[in-house]
Amino acid sequence: MKLIILDHYSQASEWAAKYIRNRIIQFNPGPEKYFTLGLPTGLPRDHPESYHSFMWNNFFKHIDIHPENTYILDGNAADLQAECDAFEEKIKAAGGIELFVGGIGPDGHIAFNEPGSSLVSRTRVKTLAMDTILANARFFDGELTKVPTMALTVGVGTVMDAREVMILITGAHKAFALYKAIEEGVNHMWTVSAFQQHPRTVFVCDEDATLELKVKTVKYFKGLMLVHNKLVDPLYSIKEKETEKSQSSKKPYSD
């Protein structure tokens, strides 16, 4: 497990972005290897607060991705469980998830796997906790009656199957959750803690999120930053990767 501690939110975001860039270039993904998660049920795709709208407005429309290479659970499908089962099959058919990127709530939930969720759960329909509903009310003019009470989400087990997991944790309001994730044992009441057992987990946080951690824990992981920064410096180049691949293909075969 890696814990990346940066001074501020912007620095944590930049480190994560550089890391993801390098991993994408290394992996060289194809058209069947893009997955996103969590669309609340009951909202039309074009609703401004639907997950579909959020991902398009904040991410997809800013990058050169083809619409057919995006996979978002349909919260308005006629058969929600069948939609979830199909999503799992798509992941399997694509060869699995190479890098899962997610955040957590103040209660330590990952995706919509609320406290008490099974740590081996798969993509499914999940009832949202009141804390999550309250946290999302700001997107619905503060009216709780407009906030979806259920959602489709990948399960903890689905994420655990990813070859690598990056969890972004920033802000003092997430500090206790980070403490539960790092310094205490695995507990289904804090689903993010499951990733202590993942072979390749990267937690990226800012200084504020470390307020509940022991001083020696923070010092230990900060002492590793010289090593961890080599993961994002230098930044890989797509052109260099393509040139390298082209040159290797031209090398003559030898025993």
mmCIF file with all atom_site columns, C-alpha atoms in Angstrom, residues 251-255:
data_model
loop_
_atom_site.group_PDB
_atom_site.id
_atom_site.type_symbol
_atom_site.label_atom_id
_atom_site.label_alt_id
_atom_site.label_comp_id
_atom_site.label_asym_id
_atom_site.label_entity_id
_atom_site.label_seq_id
_atom_site.pdbx_PDB_ins_code
_atom_site.Cartn_x
_atom_site.Cartn_y
_atom_site.Cartn_z
_atom_site.occupancy
_atom_site.B_iso_or_equiv
_atom_site.pdbx_formal_charge
_atom_site.auth_seq_id
_atom_site.auth_comp_id
_atom_site.auth_asym_id
_atom_site.auth_atom_id
_atom_site.pdbx_PDB_model_num
ATOM 1 C CA . LYS A 1 251 ? 14.331 -5.148  -34.544 1.00 0.00 ? 251 LYS A CA 1
ATOM 2 C CA . PRO A 1 252 ? 15.559 -8.314  -36.288 1.00 0.00 ? 252 PRO A CA 1
ATOM 3 C CA . TYR A 1 253 ? 14.936 -11.613 -34.559 1.00 0.00 ? 253 TYR A CA 1
ATOM 4 C CA . SER A 1 254 ? 17.960 -13.215 -32.918 1.00 0.00 ? 254 SER A CA 1
ATOM 5 C CA . ASP A 1 255 ? 18.528 -16.265 -30.730 1.00 0.00 ? 255 ASP A CA 1
#
